[in-house]
Amino acid sequence: MIDASAALRQGLLGLSRSKAVRQVIEKAPVSRDVVRRFVAGDGTADCVQAVADLVGDGRLATIDFLGEDTLDVAQASRTRDAYLTLLQELQARELTASGAAEVSVKLSAVGQALPQDGEKIALDNARQICEAAATAGTTVTIDMEDHTTTDSTLGIVRDLRADFPWVGAVLQAYLHRTEADCRDLATEGSRIRLCKGAYKEPESVAFQESHDVDASYVRCLKVLLEGDGYPMIASHDPRLIEIARSLADKQLRAPESFEYQMLFGIRPDEQRRIAAAGNQMRVYVPYGDEWYGYLMRRMAERPANTMFFLRALATKG
């Protein structure tokens, strides 16, 4: 039986792909303050300034130009070009030094879902983004999407790492396969972001109840922190963060050998506390006008955000 929070999460994840609901939400009188709690503006300048503020405050950043499931070659190229421009602007503002600001890329946004040569197009576009990141002195992390793309995404990561060994990958603890993937990828220099997962997945491939997902997350954490790679611990859960800290201490992990990650607009005071304690704290910063799917998944990940958003829909103009 699925608990109430899991049922709410599944419902919200279903809505994240609903075109009808999307049209209603996007046309609702939501103030910019509501969206900007989670999204750092529509354009490059807004995003770069938000990143500058984070870096100035002692935090790090990884930036996502919003968009996914692209089925148009020209749109995939525009997304690639947006990243190229972003990296140039970050370098010009000296925000890429020592990897303070890097980028996160969804392969479906740069062509993976195209019906013909999708993987090749996505790989070519991602390689150009990696080349620009290398020029800027920073790195790229390849985001993970729903389970049907996992093998394709990890294959593209392997291809990219042949030329850019610092390319990061994302693994999702709610998938049954992830502990084994962690063991395969916890190698020297391998940058792995571990998150819970934010897509609606069937029971055949993913844990459905929150306590099972948490247990999987801890098992995966142990594998990554015991390995030779660079774990990126993406969670807002205080209990999981404390477990991660304890496991890192047990493995005598130096602060620069791993990092914590949280989302833009979620628990900013805790982000500052973690950074002030001498840890690396990276903030996932989305920007762009394709915010709907991203925002709905944030609601699903943390149900407390749902009431915030619904109140805003009702009261903000």
mmCIF file of C-alpha atoms in Angstrom:
data_model
loop_
_atom_site.group_PDB
_atom_site.id
_atom_site.type_symbol
_atom_site.label_atom_id
_atom_site.label_comp_id
_atom_site.label_asym_id
_atom_site.label_seq_id
_atom_site.Cartn_x
_atom_site.Cartn_y
_atom_site.Cartn_z
ATOM 1 C CA MET A 1 0.000 0.000 0.000
ATOM 2 C CA ILE A 2 1.285 3.453 -0.920
ATOM 3 C CA ASP A 3 1.271 5.985 1.943
ATOM 4 C CA ALA A 4 -0.473 9.364 1.654
ATOM 5 C CA SER A 5 2.682 11.334 0.895
ATOM 6 C CA ALA A 6 3.667 8.825 -1.782
ATOM 7 C CA ALA A 7 0.198 9.069 -3.333
ATOM 8 C CA LEU A 8 0.445 12.874 -3.407
ATOM 9 C CA ARG A 9 3.877 12.621 -4.961
ATOM 10 C CA GLN A 10 2.669 10.253 -7.675
ATOM 11 C CA GLY A 11 -0.271 12.534 -8.455
ATOM 12 C CA LEU A 12 1.937 15.593 -8.802
ATOM 13 C CA LEU A 13 4.408 13.723 -10.993
ATOM 14 C CA GLY A 14 1.523 12.760 -13.264
ATOM 15 C CA LEU A 15 0.467 16.409 -13.490
ATOM 16 C CA SER A 16 4.031 17.426 -14.427
ATOM 17 C CA ARG A 17 3.395 15.923 -17.885
ATOM 18 C CA SER A 18 -0.212 17.101 -18.280
ATOM 19 C CA LYS A 19 -0.550 19.669 -21.058
ATOM 20 C CA ALA A 20 -4.056 20.707 -19.953
ATOM 21 C CA VAL A 21 -3.020 21.384 -16.348
ATOM 22 C CA ARG A 22 0.135 23.086 -17.557
ATOM 23 C CA GLN A 23 -1.918 25.581 -19.577
ATOM 24 C CA VAL A 24 -4.082 26.373 -16.540
ATOM 25 C CA ILE A 25 -1.117 26.844 -14.212
ATOM 26 C CA GLU A 26 0.938 28.891 -16.649
ATOM 27 C CA LYS A 27 -2.002 31.251 -17.300
ATOM 28 C CA ALA A 28 -2.858 31.646 -13.614
ATOM 29 C CA PRO A 29 -1.968 35.002 -12.010
ATOM 30 C CA VAL A 30 1.166 33.707 -10.313
ATOM 31 C CA SER A 31 3.484 36.531 -9.283
ATOM 32 C CA ARG A 32 7.103 36.507 -10.356
ATOM 33 C CA ASP A 33 8.055 36.197 -6.702
ATOM 34 C CA VAL A 34 6.464 32.740 -6.570
ATOM 35 C CA VAL A 35 8.285 31.292 -9.566
ATOM 36 C CA ARG A 36 11.519 33.067 -8.664
ATOM 37 C CA ARG A 37 11.615 31.281 -5.335
ATOM 38 C CA PHE A 38 12.580 28.200 -7.332
ATOM 39 C CA VAL A 39 13.736 29.586 -10.719
ATOM 40 C CA ALA A 40 16.481 32.182 -11.189
ATOM 41 C CA GLY A 41 14.737 34.206 -13.887
ATOM 42 C CA ASP A 42 14.036 33.751 -17.587
ATOM 43 C CA GLY A 43 17.288 34.984 -19.084
ATOM 44 C CA THR A 44 21.043 34.527 -18.841
ATOM 45 C CA ALA A 45 21.658 37.835 -17.064
ATOM 46 C CA ASP A 46 19.199 36.977 -14.273
ATOM 47 C CA CYS A 47 20.748 33.562 -13.815
ATOM 48 C CA VAL A 48 24.339 34.829 -13.770
ATOM 49 C CA GLN A 49 23.471 37.411 -11.134
ATOM 50 C CA ALA A 50 21.788 34.770 -8.965
ATOM 51 C CA VAL A 51 24.885 32.600 -9.266
ATOM 52 C CA ALA A 52 27.143 35.546 -8.420
ATOM 53 C CA ASP A 53 25.103 36.104 -5.258
ATOM 54 C CA LEU A 54 25.457 32.445 -4.264
ATOM 55 C CA VAL A 55 29.202 32.345 -4.889
ATOM 56 C CA GLY A 56 29.642 35.618 -3.017
ATOM 57 C CA ASP A 57 27.831 33.988 -0.101
ATOM 58 C CA GLY A 58 30.237 31.051 0.031
ATOM 59 C CA ARG A 59 28.192 28.540 -1.927
ATOM 60 C CA LEU A 60 28.759 26.810 -5.273
ATOM 61 C CA ALA A 61 26.325 26.447 -8.175
ATOM 62 C CA THR A 62 25.289 24.090 -10.952
ATOM 63 C CA ILE A 63 22.975 25.607 -13.553
ATOM 64 C CA ASP A 64 20.156 24.034 -15.556
ATOM 65 C CA PHE A 65 18.671 25.774 -18.599
ATOM 66 C CA LEU A 66 15.124 24.489 -18.286
ATOM 67 C CA GLY A 67 13.618 22.310 -20.996
ATOM 68 C CA GLU A 68 13.236 18.603 -21.732
ATOM 69 C CA ASP A 69 11.713 16.075 -24.144
ATOM 70 C CA THR A 70 12.753 18.202 -27.112
ATOM 71 C CA LEU A 71 11.442 16.780 -30.387
ATOM 72 C CA ASP A 72 12.770 19.538 -32.641
ATOM 73 C CA VAL A 73 16.377 19.649 -33.874
ATOM 74 C CA ALA A 74 16.392 23.442 -33.974
ATOM 75 C CA GLN A 75 15.203 23.638 -30.353
ATOM 76 C CA ALA A 76 17.929 21.214 -29.278
ATOM 77 C CA SER A 77 20.470 23.495 -30.980
ATOM 78 C CA ARG A 78 19.020 26.552 -29.245
ATOM 79 C CA THR A 79 19.359 24.831 -25.888
ATOM 80 C CA ARG A 80 22.982 23.967 -26.656
ATOM 81 C CA ASP A 81 23.645 27.560 -27.672
ATOM 82 C CA ALA A 82 22.036 28.844 -24.465
ATOM 83 C CA TYR A 83 24.580 26.807 -22.493
ATOM 84 C CA LEU A 84 27.458 28.085 -24.622
ATOM 85 C CA THR A 85 26.384 31.676 -23.986
ATOM 86 C CA LEU A 86 25.877 30.985 -20.292
ATOM 87 C CA LEU A 87 29.373 29.517 -19.911
ATOM 88 C CA GLN A 88 30.909 32.530 -21.652
ATOM 89 C CA GLU A 89 29.071 34.891 -19.322
ATOM 90 C CA LEU A 90 30.027 32.918 -16.230
ATOM 91 C CA GLN A 91 33.671 32.989 -17.270
ATOM 92 C CA ALA A 92 33.501 36.725 -17.980
ATOM 93 C CA ARG A 93 32.213 37.276 -14.435
ATOM 94 C CA GLU A 94 34.985 35.015 -13.068
ATOM 95 C CA LEU A 95 32.423 32.602 -11.658
ATOM 96 C CA THR A 96 33.915 29.423 -13.107
ATOM 97 C CA ALA A 97 37.215 29.629 -11.225
ATOM 98 C CA SER A 98 37.889 26.350 -9.395
ATOM 99 C CA GLY A 99 34.519 25.061 -10.601
ATOM 100 C CA ALA A 100 32.526 27.448 -8.409
ATOM 101 C CA ALA A 101 29.817 27.462 -11.081
ATOM 102 C CA GLU A 102 29.252 24.542 -13.449
ATOM 103 C CA VAL A 103 26.297 23.445 -15.585
ATOM 104 C CA SER A 104 23.832 20.561 -15.501
ATOM 105 C CA VAL A 105 22.422 19.276 -18.794
ATOM 106 C CA LYS A 106 19.362 17.145 -19.514
ATOM 107 C CA LEU A 107 20.122 15.080 -22.597
ATOM 108 C CA SER A 108 16.483 15.094 -23.703
ATOM 109 C CA ALA A 109 16.765 18.891 -23.958
ATOM 110 C CA VAL A 110 19.649 18.630 -26.419
ATOM 111 C CA GLY A 111 18.193 15.940 -28.677
ATOM 112 C CA GLN A 112 18.179 12.527 -26.963
ATOM 113 C CA ALA A 113 14.418 12.079 -27.541
ATOM 114 C CA LEU A 114 14.552 12.919 -31.255
ATOM 115 C CA PRO A 115 13.149 10.043 -33.335
ATOM 116 C CA GLN A 116 16.127 9.908 -35.690
ATOM 117 C CA ASP A 117 19.745 9.974 -34.478
ATOM 118 C CA GLY A 118 18.645 11.320 -31.106
ATOM 119 C CA GLU A 119 21.536 9.826 -29.145
ATOM 120 C CA LYS A 120 24.104 11.052 -31.681
ATOM 121 C CA ILE A 121 22.647 14.571 -31.730
ATOM 122 C CA ALA A 122 22.536 14.691 -27.939
ATOM 123 C CA LEU A 123 26.120 13.448 -27.692
ATOM 124 C CA ASP A 124 27.347 16.010 -30.238
ATOM 125 C CA ASN A 125 25.543 18.866 -28.470
ATOM 126 C CA ALA A 126 26.716 17.721 -25.041
ATOM 127 C CA ARG A 127 30.284 17.458 -26.322
ATOM 128 C CA GLN A 128 30.168 21.080 -27.501
ATOM 129 C CA ILE A 129 28.912 22.129 -24.069
ATOM 130 C CA CYS A 130 31.751 20.170 -22.438
ATOM 131 C CA GLU A 131 34.277 21.857 -24.735
ATOM 132 C CA ALA A 132 32.925 25.266 -23.710
ATOM 133 C CA ALA A 133 33.048 24.265 -20.052
ATOM 134 C CA ALA A 134 36.655 23.152 -20.398
ATOM 135 C CA THR A 135 37.529 26.498 -21.993
ATOM 136 C CA ALA A 136 35.775 28.278 -19.127
ATOM 137 C CA GLY A 137 37.626 26.191 -16.546
ATOM 138 C CA THR A 138 34.663 24.330 -15.143
ATOM 139 C CA THR A 139 32.683 21.099 -15.432
ATOM 140 C CA VAL A 140 29.407 19.594 -16.642
ATOM 141 C CA THR A 141 27.032 17.196 -14.924
ATOM 142 C CA ILE A 142 24.630 15.156 -17.052
ATOM 143 C CA ASP A 143 21.207 15.036 -15.400
ATOM 144 C CA MET A 144 19.213 11.821 -15.177
ATOM 145 C CA GLU A 145 15.603 11.641 -16.340
ATOM 146 C CA ASP A 146 13.026 8.821 -16.322
ATOM 147 C CA HIS A 147 14.160 5.194 -16.181
ATOM 148 C CA THR A 148 13.665 4.563 -19.907
ATOM 149 C CA THR A 149 16.664 6.812 -20.616
ATOM 150 C CA THR A 150 19.046 5.529 -17.929
ATOM 151 C CA ASP A 151 21.107 3.189 -20.106
ATOM 152 C CA SER A 152 21.276 5.710 -22.944
ATOM 153 C CA THR A 153 22.308 8.502 -20.573
ATOM 154 C CA LEU A 154 25.029 6.475 -18.869
ATOM 155 C CA GLY A 155 26.296 5.399 -22.304
ATOM 156 C CA ILE A 156 26.603 9.020 -23.393
ATOM 157 C CA VAL A 157 28.351 9.871 -20.113
ATOM 158 C CA ARG A 158 30.900 7.128 -20.825
ATOM 159 C CA ASP A 159 31.486 8.506 -24.321
ATOM 160 C CA LEU A 160 31.945 12.046 -22.994
ATOM 161 C CA ARG A 161 34.342 10.899 -20.280
ATOM 162 C CA ALA A 162 36.729 9.571 -22.925
ATOM 163 C CA ASP A 163 37.617 13.217 -23.640
ATOM 164 C CA PHE A 164 36.300 14.902 -20.484
ATOM 165 C CA PRO A 165 36.908 12.572 -17.524
ATOM 166 C CA TRP A 166 35.413 15.138 -15.128
ATOM 167 C CA VAL A 167 31.889 14.854 -16.569
ATOM 168 C CA GLY A 168 29.464 14.134 -13.753
ATOM 169 C CA ALA A 169 26.590 11.653 -13.773
ATOM 170 C CA VAL A 170 23.398 11.495 -11.714
ATOM 171 C CA LEU A 171 21.979 8.370 -10.094
ATOM 172 C CA GLN A 172 18.498 8.107 -8.583
ATOM 173 C CA ALA A 173 18.085 6.152 -5.353
ATOM 174 C CA TYR A 174 14.462 5.187 -6.013
ATOM 175 C CA LEU A 175 15.458 2.899 -8.890
ATOM 176 C CA HIS A 176 16.124 -0.720 -7.954
ATOM 177 C CA ARG A 177 19.239 -0.768 -10.133
ATOM 178 C CA THR A 178 20.993 2.206 -8.583
ATOM 179 C CA GLU A 179 23.033 0.497 -5.858
ATOM 180 C CA ALA A 180 24.682 -1.636 -8.545
ATOM 181 C CA ASP A 181 25.234 1.460 -10.726
ATOM 182 C CA CYS A 182 26.918 3.157 -7.771
ATOM 183 C CA ARG A 183 29.323 0.228 -7.424
ATOM 184 C CA ASP A 184 30.162 0.447 -11.124
ATOM 185 C CA LEU A 185 30.727 4.192 -11.073
ATOM 186 C CA ALA A 186 32.409 4.820 -7.697
ATOM 187 C CA THR A 187 35.828 4.920 -9.320
ATOM 188 C CA GLU A 188 38.687 7.389 -9.002
ATOM 189 C CA GLY A 189 37.763 10.843 -10.265
ATOM 190 C CA SER A 190 34.159 9.859 -11.002
ATOM 191 C CA ARG A 191 31.737 12.650 -10.079
ATOM 192 C CA ILE A 192 28.363 11.150 -9.066
ATOM 193 C CA ARG A 193 25.334 13.084 -7.857
ATOM 194 C CA LEU A 194 23.010 10.915 -5.786
ATOM 195 C CA CYS A 195 19.409 12.096 -5.565
ATOM 196 C CA LYS A 196 16.177 10.367 -4.592
ATOM 197 C CA GLY A 197 14.528 10.696 -8.011
ATOM 198 C CA ALA A 198 11.799 12.961 -9.341
ATOM 199 C CA TYR A 199 9.867 11.126 -12.056
ATOM 200 C CA LYS A 200 6.789 8.919 -11.964
ATOM 201 C CA GLU A 201 8.111 5.367 -12.245
ATOM 202 C CA PRO A 202 6.413 1.948 -12.153
ATOM 203 C CA GLU A 203 6.792 -0.411 -9.204
ATOM 204 C CA SER A 204 8.676 -2.843 -11.418
ATOM 205 C CA VAL A 205 11.701 -0.517 -11.597
ATOM 206 C CA ALA A 206 11.386 1.842 -8.614
ATOM 207 C CA PHE A 207 10.636 1.832 -4.918
ATOM 208 C CA GLN A 208 7.248 3.445 -4.277
ATOM 209 C CA GLU A 209 7.262 4.174 -0.551
ATOM 210 C CA SER A 210 9.381 6.898 0.976
ATOM 211 C CA HIS A 211 11.015 4.710 3.629
ATOM 212 C CA ASP A 212 12.194 2.274 0.938
ATOM 213 C CA VAL A 213 13.633 5.136 -1.115
ATOM 214 C CA ASP A 214 15.424 6.477 1.968
ATOM 215 C CA ALA A 215 16.883 3.062 2.761
ATOM 216 C CA SER A 216 18.138 2.739 -0.803
ATOM 217 C CA TYR A 217 19.633 6.238 -0.596
ATOM 218 C CA VAL A 218 21.629 5.264 2.490
ATOM 219 C CA ARG A 219 22.882 2.054 0.880
ATOM 220 C CA CYS A 220 23.986 4.015 -2.181
ATOM 221 C CA LEU A 221 25.621 6.674 -0.006
ATOM 222 C CA LYS A 222 27.718 4.003 1.685
ATOM 223 C CA VAL A 223 28.913 2.673 -1.662
ATOM 224 C CA LEU A 224 29.847 6.115 -2.977
ATOM 225 C CA LEU A 225 31.544 7.348 0.183
ATOM 226 C CA GLU A 226 33.514 4.114 0.520
ATOM 227 C CA GLY A 227 34.587 4.357 -3.129
ATOM 228 C CA ASP A 228 37.264 6.399 -4.865
ATOM 229 C CA GLY A 229 34.991 8.853 -6.660
ATOM 230 C CA TYR A 230 33.637 12.290 -5.824
ATOM 231 C CA PRO A 231 30.133 11.947 -4.332
ATOM 232 C CA MET A 232 27.648 14.798 -4.710
ATOM 233 C CA ILE A 233 25.016 14.323 -2.014
ATOM 234 C CA ALA A 234 21.769 15.857 -3.256
ATOM 235 C CA SER A 235 19.203 15.930 -0.473
ATOM 236 C CA HIS A 236 17.229 18.345 1.698
ATOM 237 C CA ASP A 237 16.385 15.680 4.274
ATOM 238 C CA PRO A 238 18.097 16.577 7.592
ATOM 239 C CA ARG A 239 18.307 12.928 8.607
ATOM 240 C CA LEU A 240 19.969 11.856 5.372
ATOM 241 C CA ILE A 241 22.362 14.793 5.510
ATOM 242 C CA GLU A 242 23.399 13.802 9.035
ATOM 243 C CA ILE A 243 23.872 10.181 7.918
ATOM 244 C CA ALA A 244 26.007 11.402 5.019
ATOM 245 C CA ARG A 245 28.138 13.502 7.377
ATOM 246 C CA SER A 246 28.616 10.531 9.714
ATOM 247 C CA LEU A 247 29.561 8.193 6.859
ATOM 248 C CA ALA A 248 31.999 10.752 5.439
ATOM 249 C CA ASP A 249 33.653 11.121 8.854
ATOM 250 C CA LYS A 250 33.893 7.342 9.192
ATOM 251 C CA GLN A 251 35.678 7.152 5.833
ATOM 252 C CA LEU A 252 37.964 10.084 6.832
ATOM 253 C CA ARG A 253 36.686 12.023 3.849
ATOM 254 C CA ALA A 254 38.289 15.452 3.452
ATOM 255 C CA PRO A 255 35.743 18.264 2.888
ATOM 256 C CA GLU A 256 37.041 18.815 -0.642
ATOM 257 C CA SER A 257 36.513 15.152 -1.599
ATOM 258 C CA PHE A 258 32.692 15.378 -1.726
ATOM 259 C CA GLU A 259 29.935 17.958 -1.667
ATOM 260 C CA TYR A 260 26.355 18.546 -0.596
ATOM 261 C CA GLN A 261 23.760 19.789 -3.076
ATOM 262 C CA MET A 262 20.371 21.445 -2.645
ATOM 263 C CA LEU A 263 17.892 23.178 -4.924
ATOM 264 C CA PHE A 264 17.670 26.916 -5.447
ATOM 265 C CA GLY A 265 15.039 28.310 -3.105
ATOM 266 C CA ILE A 266 14.871 25.274 -0.806
ATOM 267 C CA ARG A 267 16.296 25.555 2.736
ATOM 268 C CA PRO A 268 18.668 28.461 1.974
ATOM 269 C CA ASP A 269 19.524 28.942 5.667
ATOM 270 C CA GLU A 270 20.576 25.296 5.899
ATOM 271 C CA GLN A 271 22.656 25.730 2.744
ATOM 272 C CA ARG A 272 24.491 28.614 4.394
ATOM 273 C CA ARG A 273 24.971 26.634 7.611
ATOM 274 C CA ILE A 274 26.500 23.686 5.769
ATOM 275 C CA ALA A 275 28.833 25.979 3.807
ATOM 276 C CA ALA A 276 29.812 27.948 6.921
ATOM 277 C CA ALA A 277 30.805 24.682 8.612
ATOM 278 C CA GLY A 278 33.547 24.258 6.006
ATOM 279 C CA ASN A 279 31.726 21.951 3.625
ATOM 280 C CA GLN A 280 31.231 22.316 -0.101
ATOM 281 C CA MET A 281 27.600 23.271 -0.671
ATOM 282 C CA ARG A 282 26.408 23.460 -4.279
ATOM 283 C CA VAL A 283 23.035 24.904 -5.274
ATOM 284 C CA TYR A 284 21.128 23.587 -8.313
ATOM 285 C CA VAL A 285 20.027 26.755 -10.138
ATOM 286 C CA PRO A 286 17.386 26.449 -12.892
ATOM 287 C CA TYR A 287 16.513 29.295 -15.234
ATOM 288 C CA GLY A 288 14.430 29.889 -18.347
ATOM 289 C CA ASP A 289 10.725 30.062 -19.140
ATOM 290 C CA GLU A 290 10.167 26.290 -19.389
ATOM 291 C CA TRP A 291 9.606 26.060 -15.643
ATOM 292 C CA TYR A 292 6.361 24.098 -15.373
ATOM 293 C CA GLY A 293 7.629 20.491 -15.329
ATOM 294 C CA TYR A 294 10.529 21.393 -13.078
ATOM 295 C CA LEU A 295 8.279 23.191 -10.587
ATOM 296 C CA MET A 296 5.754 20.339 -10.412
ATOM 297 C CA ARG A 297 8.521 17.852 -9.646
ATOM 298 C CA ARG A 298 9.744 20.118 -6.853
ATOM 299 C CA MET A 299 6.246 20.026 -5.404
ATOM 300 C CA ALA A 300 6.300 16.228 -5.584
ATOM 301 C CA GLU A 301 9.711 15.934 -3.942
ATOM 302 C CA ARG A 302 8.723 18.087 -0.978
ATOM 303 C CA PRO A 303 4.954 18.180 -0.353
ATOM 304 C CA ALA A 304 5.332 21.187 1.994
ATOM 305 C CA ASN A 305 6.056 23.217 -1.137
ATOM 306 C CA THR A 306 2.630 22.321 -2.506
ATOM 307 C CA MET A 307 0.727 24.441 0.008
ATOM 308 C CA PHE A 308 3.107 27.346 -0.580
ATOM 309 C CA PHE A 309 2.427 27.203 -4.305
ATOM 310 C CA LEU A 310 -1.348 26.758 -3.973
ATOM 311 C CA ARG A 311 -1.569 29.714 -1.583
ATOM 312 C CA ALA A 312 0.360 31.781 -4.100
ATOM 313 C CA LEU A 313 -1.987 30.761 -6.904
ATOM 314 C CA ALA A 314 -4.957 31.902 -4.829
ATOM 315 C CA THR A 315 -3.579 35.148 -3.432
ATOM 316 C CA LYS A 316 -0.932 36.543 -5.757
ATOM 317 C CA GLY A 317 -1.668 38.615 -8.833
#
